[in-house]
Amino acid sequence: MNFPSSLLSFLRKVERAVVLTGAGVSQESGLRTFRDAQSGLWAQYRPEDLATPQAFARDPQLVWDWYALRREKARSAEPNPGHFALVEMEKRIAEFTLITQNVDGLHQRAGSVRVVELHGNLQRVKCSRCGQQASAWEAASPKVPQCLRCGGLLRPDVVWFGESLPPHALAAAIQASQTCQVFFSIGTSGLVQPAASLAYAARERGAVVVEINLEPTPLTGQVDFFLQGKSGEILPALVNATWPSEDSPGQIRE
Ligand code: APR
């Protein structure tokens, strides 16, 4: 894989980097991207119709079951070479912030340390009434579990359409995006705000913007480098090309 030499020499000098990831990064771990068609029993629902507070109020069991399935799939998936390449990148760059819209926890399982979860995490639940996070619940029971404190129904600790993002995560994401020298947008369609606006915030402050995606997105016309293809192939190749073997003890498998 050939990368522009201007990009490689720039990356070697970078001290502050932000990476924003979306569902495309987990696609090669076997997890469907959010906007892919669903299969089987779930084919009749659009994810957008299940991932709302209104859907949960209308039919908590339906929404709980859908998330239980996604939680199981995420648990049995493994991080892919793209996730591992980002771990390696974090070791090479002094200030590195990985902002993810993914709720599958695969970045942390791969070993990424500084991860900002913009949309929450599937493996956590919280009470839909009092907001208390719950670390344990009756997973064996198919029924929607209840909060031990107030009796409200538990729900996944993810951000649904129409909900605000966790304020600390959003503030950290904005701060890092406004001060980075390079901003990577990887495997995200750039359709969901405010995540989508982070690349523009970085660009306005002079960051170089690099996009990695299978196909062009609304952001593509605004980026400095568009690397088209699978993140699980491009990222390891990019890391190996930027920091070749003499100074990289652990070459990443491509
Ligand atoms: N490598 C790189 N890009 C890929 C790959 C891959 N292997 N596979 C798919 N893509 C790209 C697609 O071309 C698409 O642009 O990943 C993107 C996935 O887009 P979405 O499914 O829209 O996912 P995402 O951008 O993460 O969605 C954002 O929307 O609905 C909400 O909360 C949900 O976090 C999600 C958010």
Tab-separated table of C-alpha atoms and ligand atoms in Angstrom:
chain	number	residue	atom	x	y	z
A	1	MET	CA	0.000	0.000	0.000
A	2	ASN	CA	1.404	3.402	-0.967
A	3	PHE	CA	0.843	6.506	1.111
A	4	PRO	CA	1.833	10.071	0.178
A	5	SER	CA	5.309	10.690	1.617
A	6	SER	CA	4.130	14.124	2.779
A	7	LEU	CA	1.583	12.386	5.023
A	8	LEU	CA	4.127	9.945	6.474
A	9	SER	CA	6.752	12.586	7.256
A	10	PHE	CA	4.094	14.810	8.805
A	11	LEU	CA	2.771	11.979	11.001
A	12	ARG	CA	6.262	11.204	12.295
A	13	LYS	CA	6.441	14.714	13.743
A	14	VAL	CA	2.914	14.929	15.111
A	15	GLU	CA	2.532	15.408	18.864
A	16	ARG	CA	-1.237	15.839	19.209
A	17	ALA	CA	-3.604	13.540	17.349
A	18	VAL	CA	-7.293	12.776	17.487
A	19	VAL	CA	-8.944	9.737	15.979
A	20	LEU	CA	-12.715	9.559	15.622
A	21	THR	CA	-14.031	6.083	14.904
A	22	GLY	CA	-17.409	4.780	13.825
A	23	ALA	CA	-19.069	1.482	13.134
A	24	GLY	CA	-16.902	0.791	10.059
A	25	VAL	CA	-13.909	0.108	12.317
A	26	SER	CA	-15.744	-2.813	13.937
A	27	GLN	CA	-17.111	-4.142	10.666
A	28	GLU	CA	-14.074	-6.388	10.190
A	29	SER	CA	-14.689	-7.836	13.651
A	30	GLY	CA	-17.966	-9.143	12.299
A	31	LEU	CA	-20.181	-6.446	13.815
A	32	ARG	CA	-22.651	-4.856	11.449
A	33	THR	CA	-22.360	-1.158	10.817
A	34	PHE	CA	-25.256	0.760	12.251
A	35	ARG	CA	-26.842	1.550	8.923
A	36	ASP	CA	-26.491	-1.916	7.380
A	37	ALA	CA	-29.729	-3.801	6.917
A	38	GLN	CA	-30.636	-5.947	9.900
A	39	SER	CA	-31.302	-9.628	9.450
A	40	GLY	CA	-33.766	-12.253	10.660
A	41	LEU	CA	-36.506	-11.238	13.044
A	42	TRP	CA	-35.071	-7.750	13.348
A	43	ALA	CA	-35.194	-6.990	9.620
A	44	GLN	CA	-38.554	-5.258	10.031
A	45	TYR	CA	-37.068	-2.623	12.351
A	46	ARG	CA	-34.681	0.169	11.503
A	47	PRO	CA	-32.043	0.681	14.226
A	48	GLU	CA	-33.150	4.311	14.338
A	49	ASP	CA	-36.580	3.078	15.431
A	50	LEU	CA	-35.194	0.986	18.276
A	51	ALA	CA	-32.586	3.388	19.570
A	52	THR	CA	-34.864	6.070	20.998
A	53	PRO	CA	-36.341	6.843	24.427
A	54	GLN	CA	-39.773	6.719	22.781
A	55	ALA	CA	-39.193	3.160	21.524
A	56	PHE	CA	-38.167	2.106	25.035
A	57	ALA	CA	-41.213	3.783	26.582
A	58	ARG	CA	-43.477	2.085	24.037
A	59	ASP	CA	-41.991	-1.395	24.214
A	60	PRO	CA	-39.139	-1.789	26.733
A	61	GLN	CA	-38.910	-5.530	26.188
A	62	LEU	CA	-38.377	-5.158	22.438
A	63	VAL	CA	-35.603	-2.604	22.904
A	64	TRP	CA	-33.999	-4.589	25.764
A	65	ASP	CA	-33.979	-7.757	23.616
A	66	TRP	CA	-32.366	-5.984	20.685
A	67	TYR	CA	-29.613	-4.635	22.914
A	68	ALA	CA	-29.175	-8.007	24.633
A	69	LEU	CA	-28.429	-9.483	21.210
A	70	ARG	CA	-26.024	-6.677	20.302
A	71	ARG	CA	-24.315	-7.025	23.700
A	72	GLU	CA	-23.790	-10.744	23.097
A	73	LYS	CA	-22.443	-10.141	19.585
A	74	ALA	CA	-20.036	-7.496	20.848
A	75	ARG	CA	-18.870	-9.806	23.630
A	76	SER	CA	-18.087	-12.627	21.258
A	77	ALA	CA	-16.381	-10.379	18.680
A	78	GLU	CA	-12.619	-9.812	18.711
A	79	PRO	CA	-10.710	-6.597	17.980
A	80	ASN	CA	-9.305	-6.552	14.426
A	81	PRO	CA	-5.964	-5.269	13.024
A	82	GLY	CA	-7.433	-1.761	12.730
A	83	HIS	CA	-8.086	-1.641	16.482
A	84	PHE	CA	-4.564	-2.908	17.203
A	85	ALA	CA	-2.975	-0.385	14.842
A	86	LEU	CA	-4.646	2.405	16.834
A	87	VAL	CA	-3.124	0.982	20.026
A	88	GLU	CA	0.282	1.186	18.354
A	89	MET	CA	-0.394	4.737	17.151
A	90	GLU	CA	-1.237	5.780	20.709
A	91	LYS	CA	2.217	4.589	21.830
A	92	ARG	CA	3.904	6.695	19.136
A	93	ILE	CA	2.131	10.026	19.588
A	94	ALA	CA	2.568	12.099	22.741
A	95	GLU	CA	-1.034	13.311	23.059
A	96	PHE	CA	-3.415	10.868	21.490
A	97	THR	CA	-7.178	10.905	21.961
A	98	LEU	CA	-9.357	8.191	20.546
A	99	ILE	CA	-12.948	9.338	20.317
A	100	THR	CA	-15.355	6.579	19.456
A	101	GLN	CA	-19.009	6.477	18.540
A	102	ASN	CA	-18.907	2.708	18.933
A	103	VAL	CA	-20.537	1.145	21.951
A	104	ASP	CA	-18.909	-2.287	21.571
A	105	GLY	CA	-15.854	-1.658	23.783
A	106	LEU	CA	-13.467	-3.204	21.219
A	107	HIS	CA	-10.949	-0.346	21.378
A	108	GLN	CA	-10.453	-0.870	25.096
A	109	ARG	CA	-10.262	-4.629	24.667
A	110	ALA	CA	-7.549	-4.135	22.017
A	111	GLY	CA	-5.561	-2.060	24.533
A	112	SER	CA	-6.294	1.567	23.685
A	113	VAL	CA	-5.930	3.630	26.850
A	114	ARG	CA	-7.268	7.120	26.281
A	115	VAL	CA	-10.712	6.405	24.845
A	116	VAL	CA	-13.571	8.889	24.887
A	117	GLU	CA	-16.869	7.059	24.542
A	118	LEU	CA	-19.226	9.539	22.931
A	119	HIS	CA	-22.205	7.214	22.676
A	120	GLY	CA	-21.791	5.117	25.825
A	121	ASN	CA	-21.103	1.408	26.125
A	122	LEU	CA	-23.326	-1.598	25.505
A	123	GLN	CA	-21.882	-3.522	28.420
A	124	ARG	CA	-23.165	-1.015	30.978
A	125	VAL	CA	-26.760	-0.421	31.979
A	126	LYS	CA	-28.453	2.362	33.887
A	127	CYS	CA	-31.863	3.015	35.350
A	128	SER	CA	-34.276	4.678	32.944
A	129	ARG	CA	-35.885	6.502	35.890
A	130	CYS	CA	-33.164	7.601	38.337
A	131	GLY	CA	-30.120	7.286	36.061
A	132	GLN	CA	-28.163	5.145	38.537
A	133	GLN	CA	-25.633	2.940	36.718
A	134	ALA	CA	-25.982	-0.743	37.480
A	135	SER	CA	-23.039	-3.074	37.179
A	136	ALA	CA	-24.943	-6.289	37.867
A	137	TRP	CA	-28.333	-7.429	36.775
A	138	GLU	CA	-30.156	-10.698	36.235
A	139	ALA	CA	-28.773	-11.490	32.773
A	140	ALA	CA	-30.303	-14.940	32.753
A	141	SER	CA	-33.820	-13.573	32.924
A	142	PRO	CA	-35.280	-12.508	29.580
A	143	LYS	CA	-37.383	-9.828	31.294
A	144	VAL	CA	-36.247	-6.219	31.487
A	145	PRO	CA	-34.462	-5.958	34.856
A	146	GLN	CA	-35.366	-3.357	37.457
A	147	CYS	CA	-33.266	-0.843	39.340
A	148	LEU	CA	-32.435	-2.011	42.871
A	149	ARG	CA	-32.698	1.548	44.154
A	150	CYS	CA	-35.967	2.839	42.676
A	151	GLY	CA	-37.571	-0.057	40.827
A	152	GLY	CA	-37.362	1.706	37.437
A	153	LEU	CA	-36.570	-0.327	34.347
A	154	LEU	CA	-32.902	-0.740	33.463
A	155	ARG	CA	-31.770	0.268	29.977
A	156	PRO	CA	-28.471	0.154	28.108
A	157	ASP	CA	-26.081	2.993	28.996
A	158	VAL	CA	-25.876	4.210	25.415
A	159	VAL	CA	-26.904	7.490	23.845
A	160	TRP	CA	-30.156	7.201	21.944
A	161	PHE	CA	-31.371	9.452	19.149
A	162	GLY	CA	-32.687	12.673	20.620
A	163	GLU	CA	-30.597	12.336	23.814
A	164	SER	CA	-27.652	14.480	24.861
A	165	LEU	CA	-24.156	13.098	24.879
A	166	PRO	CA	-22.380	12.542	28.214
A	167	PRO	CA	-21.139	16.096	28.957
A	168	HIS	CA	-17.633	15.081	30.066
A	169	ALA	CA	-17.067	12.947	26.994
A	170	LEU	CA	-18.322	15.676	24.679
A	171	ALA	CA	-16.182	18.350	26.357
A	172	ALA	CA	-13.079	16.133	26.123
A	173	ALA	CA	-13.815	15.388	22.460
A	174	ILE	CA	-14.239	19.061	21.565
A	175	GLN	CA	-11.174	20.136	23.496
A	176	ALA	CA	-8.957	17.487	21.863
A	177	SER	CA	-10.358	18.208	18.390
A	178	GLN	CA	-9.722	21.928	18.705
A	179	THR	CA	-6.090	21.481	19.716
A	180	CYS	CA	-4.897	18.521	17.638
A	181	GLN	CA	-2.490	18.736	14.705
A	182	VAL	CA	-4.045	15.808	12.893
A	183	PHE	CA	-7.607	14.507	12.972
A	184	PHE	CA	-8.485	11.080	11.625
A	185	SER	CA	-12.096	10.245	10.761
A	186	ILE	CA	-12.304	6.490	10.370
A	187	GLY	CA	-15.200	4.212	9.433
A	188	THR	CA	-17.922	6.737	10.127
A	189	SER	CA	-20.578	8.002	7.745
A	190	GLY	CA	-20.430	11.438	9.376
A	191	LEU	CA	-24.204	11.699	9.474
A	192	VAL	CA	-24.721	11.941	13.227
A	193	GLN	CA	-24.116	15.139	15.161
A	194	PRO	CA	-22.309	16.345	17.150
A	195	ALA	CA	-19.639	13.719	16.371
A	196	ALA	CA	-19.667	14.672	12.705
A	197	SER	CA	-18.820	18.305	13.481
A	198	LEU	CA	-15.571	17.434	15.295
A	199	ALA	CA	-13.612	17.031	12.055
A	200	TYR	CA	-14.717	20.496	10.949
A	201	ALA	CA	-13.776	21.983	14.336
A	202	ALA	CA	-10.301	20.463	13.965
A	203	ARG	CA	-9.963	21.703	10.402
A	204	GLU	CA	-10.951	25.233	11.331
A	205	ARG	CA	-8.151	25.317	13.899
A	206	GLY	CA	-5.641	24.227	11.272
A	207	ALA	CA	-5.456	20.454	11.798
A	208	VAL	CA	-4.690	18.171	8.903
A	209	VAL	CA	-7.738	15.943	8.370
A	210	VAL	CA	-7.329	12.363	7.202
A	211	GLU	CA	-10.290	10.163	6.367
A	212	ILE	CA	-10.292	6.377	6.069
A	213	ASN	CA	-13.480	4.859	4.691
A	214	LEU	CA	-14.683	2.283	2.225
A	215	GLU	CA	-16.517	5.006	0.376
A	216	PRO	CA	-16.703	8.804	0.199
A	217	THR	CA	-18.796	10.596	2.838
A	218	PRO	CA	-20.051	14.180	3.213
A	219	LEU	CA	-16.674	14.983	4.828
A	220	THR	CA	-14.527	13.668	1.977
A	221	GLY	CA	-14.498	16.894	-0.042
A	222	GLN	CA	-13.055	18.757	2.962
A	223	VAL	CA	-10.202	16.451	3.940
A	224	ASP	CA	-6.503	16.697	3.209
A	225	PHE	CA	-6.072	12.963	2.654
A	226	PHE	CA	-8.768	10.442	1.795
A	227	LEU	CA	-7.557	6.853	2.133
A	228	GLN	CA	-10.189	4.631	0.577
A	229	GLY	CA	-10.480	1.039	1.767
A	230	LYS	CA	-10.874	-1.109	4.846
A	231	SER	CA	-9.610	0.372	8.094
A	232	GLY	CA	-8.387	-3.086	9.160
A	233	GLU	CA	-5.997	-3.041	6.206
A	234	ILE	CA	-5.141	0.647	5.840
A	235	LEU	CA	-4.407	1.398	9.500
A	236	PRO	CA	-1.773	-1.331	10.077
A	237	ALA	CA	-0.141	-0.455	6.748
A	238	LEU	CA	-0.134	3.250	7.646
A	239	VAL	CA	1.394	2.631	11.079
A	240	ASN	CA	4.069	0.348	9.635
A	241	ALA	CA	4.878	2.837	6.870
A	242	THR	CA	5.035	5.787	9.270
A	243	TRP	CA	7.149	4.099	11.914
A	244	PRO	CA	9.090	1.413	10.059
A	245	SER	CA	10.557	-1.648	11.739
A	246	GLU	CA	13.871	-0.222	12.950
A	247	ASP	CA	12.073	1.916	15.516
A	248	SER	CA	9.027	-0.292	15.911
A	249	PRO	CA	9.637	-3.483	17.880
A	250	GLY	CA	6.153	-4.836	17.327
A	251	GLN	CA	5.259	-4.761	13.639
A	252	ILE	CA	1.550	-5.049	13.199
A	253	ARG	CA	0.232	-7.947	11.226
A	254	GLU	CA	-1.575	-6.784	8.096
B	1	APR	N1	-13.372	0.199	6.857
B	1	APR	C1	-13.612	1.530	6.781
B	1	APR	N2	-14.851	2.044	6.673
B	1	APR	C2	-15.881	1.184	6.656
B	1	APR	C3	-15.712	-0.218	6.730
B	1	APR	C4	-14.374	-0.705	6.828
B	1	APR	N3	-14.098	-2.007	6.912
B	1	APR	N4	-16.930	-0.809	6.679
B	1	APR	C5	-17.820	0.186	6.599
B	1	APR	N5	-17.202	1.390	6.572
B	1	APR	C6	-17.809	2.724	6.562
B	1	APR	C7	-19.049	2.886	5.729
B	1	APR	O1	-18.726	3.241	4.398
B	1	APR	C8	-19.777	4.013	6.470
B	1	APR	O2	-19.375	5.272	5.980
B	1	APR	O3	-18.211	2.964	7.884
B	1	APR	C9	-19.289	3.865	7.901
B	1	APR	C10	-20.333	3.329	8.877
B	1	APR	O4	-21.350	4.268	8.971
B	1	APR	P1	-22.588	4.106	9.982
B	1	APR	O5	-23.140	2.736	9.864
B	1	APR	O6	-23.475	5.275	9.726
B	1	APR	O7	-21.917	4.194	11.406
B	1	APR	P2	-21.472	5.450	12.256
B	1	APR	O8	-20.930	6.541	11.404
B	1	APR	O9	-20.614	4.935	13.339
B	1	APR	O10	-22.826	5.947	12.875
B	1	APR	C11	-22.746	6.948	13.833
B	1	APR	O11	-24.985	6.804	14.374
B	1	APR	O12	-26.852	5.810	14.673
B	1	APR	C12	-25.831	6.333	15.331
B	1	APR	O13	-25.150	5.892	17.503
B	1	APR	C13	-25.084	5.362	16.207
B	1	APR	O14	-22.773	5.519	16.748
B	1	APR	C14	-23.678	5.447	15.684
B	1	APR	C15	-23.727	6.755	14.913
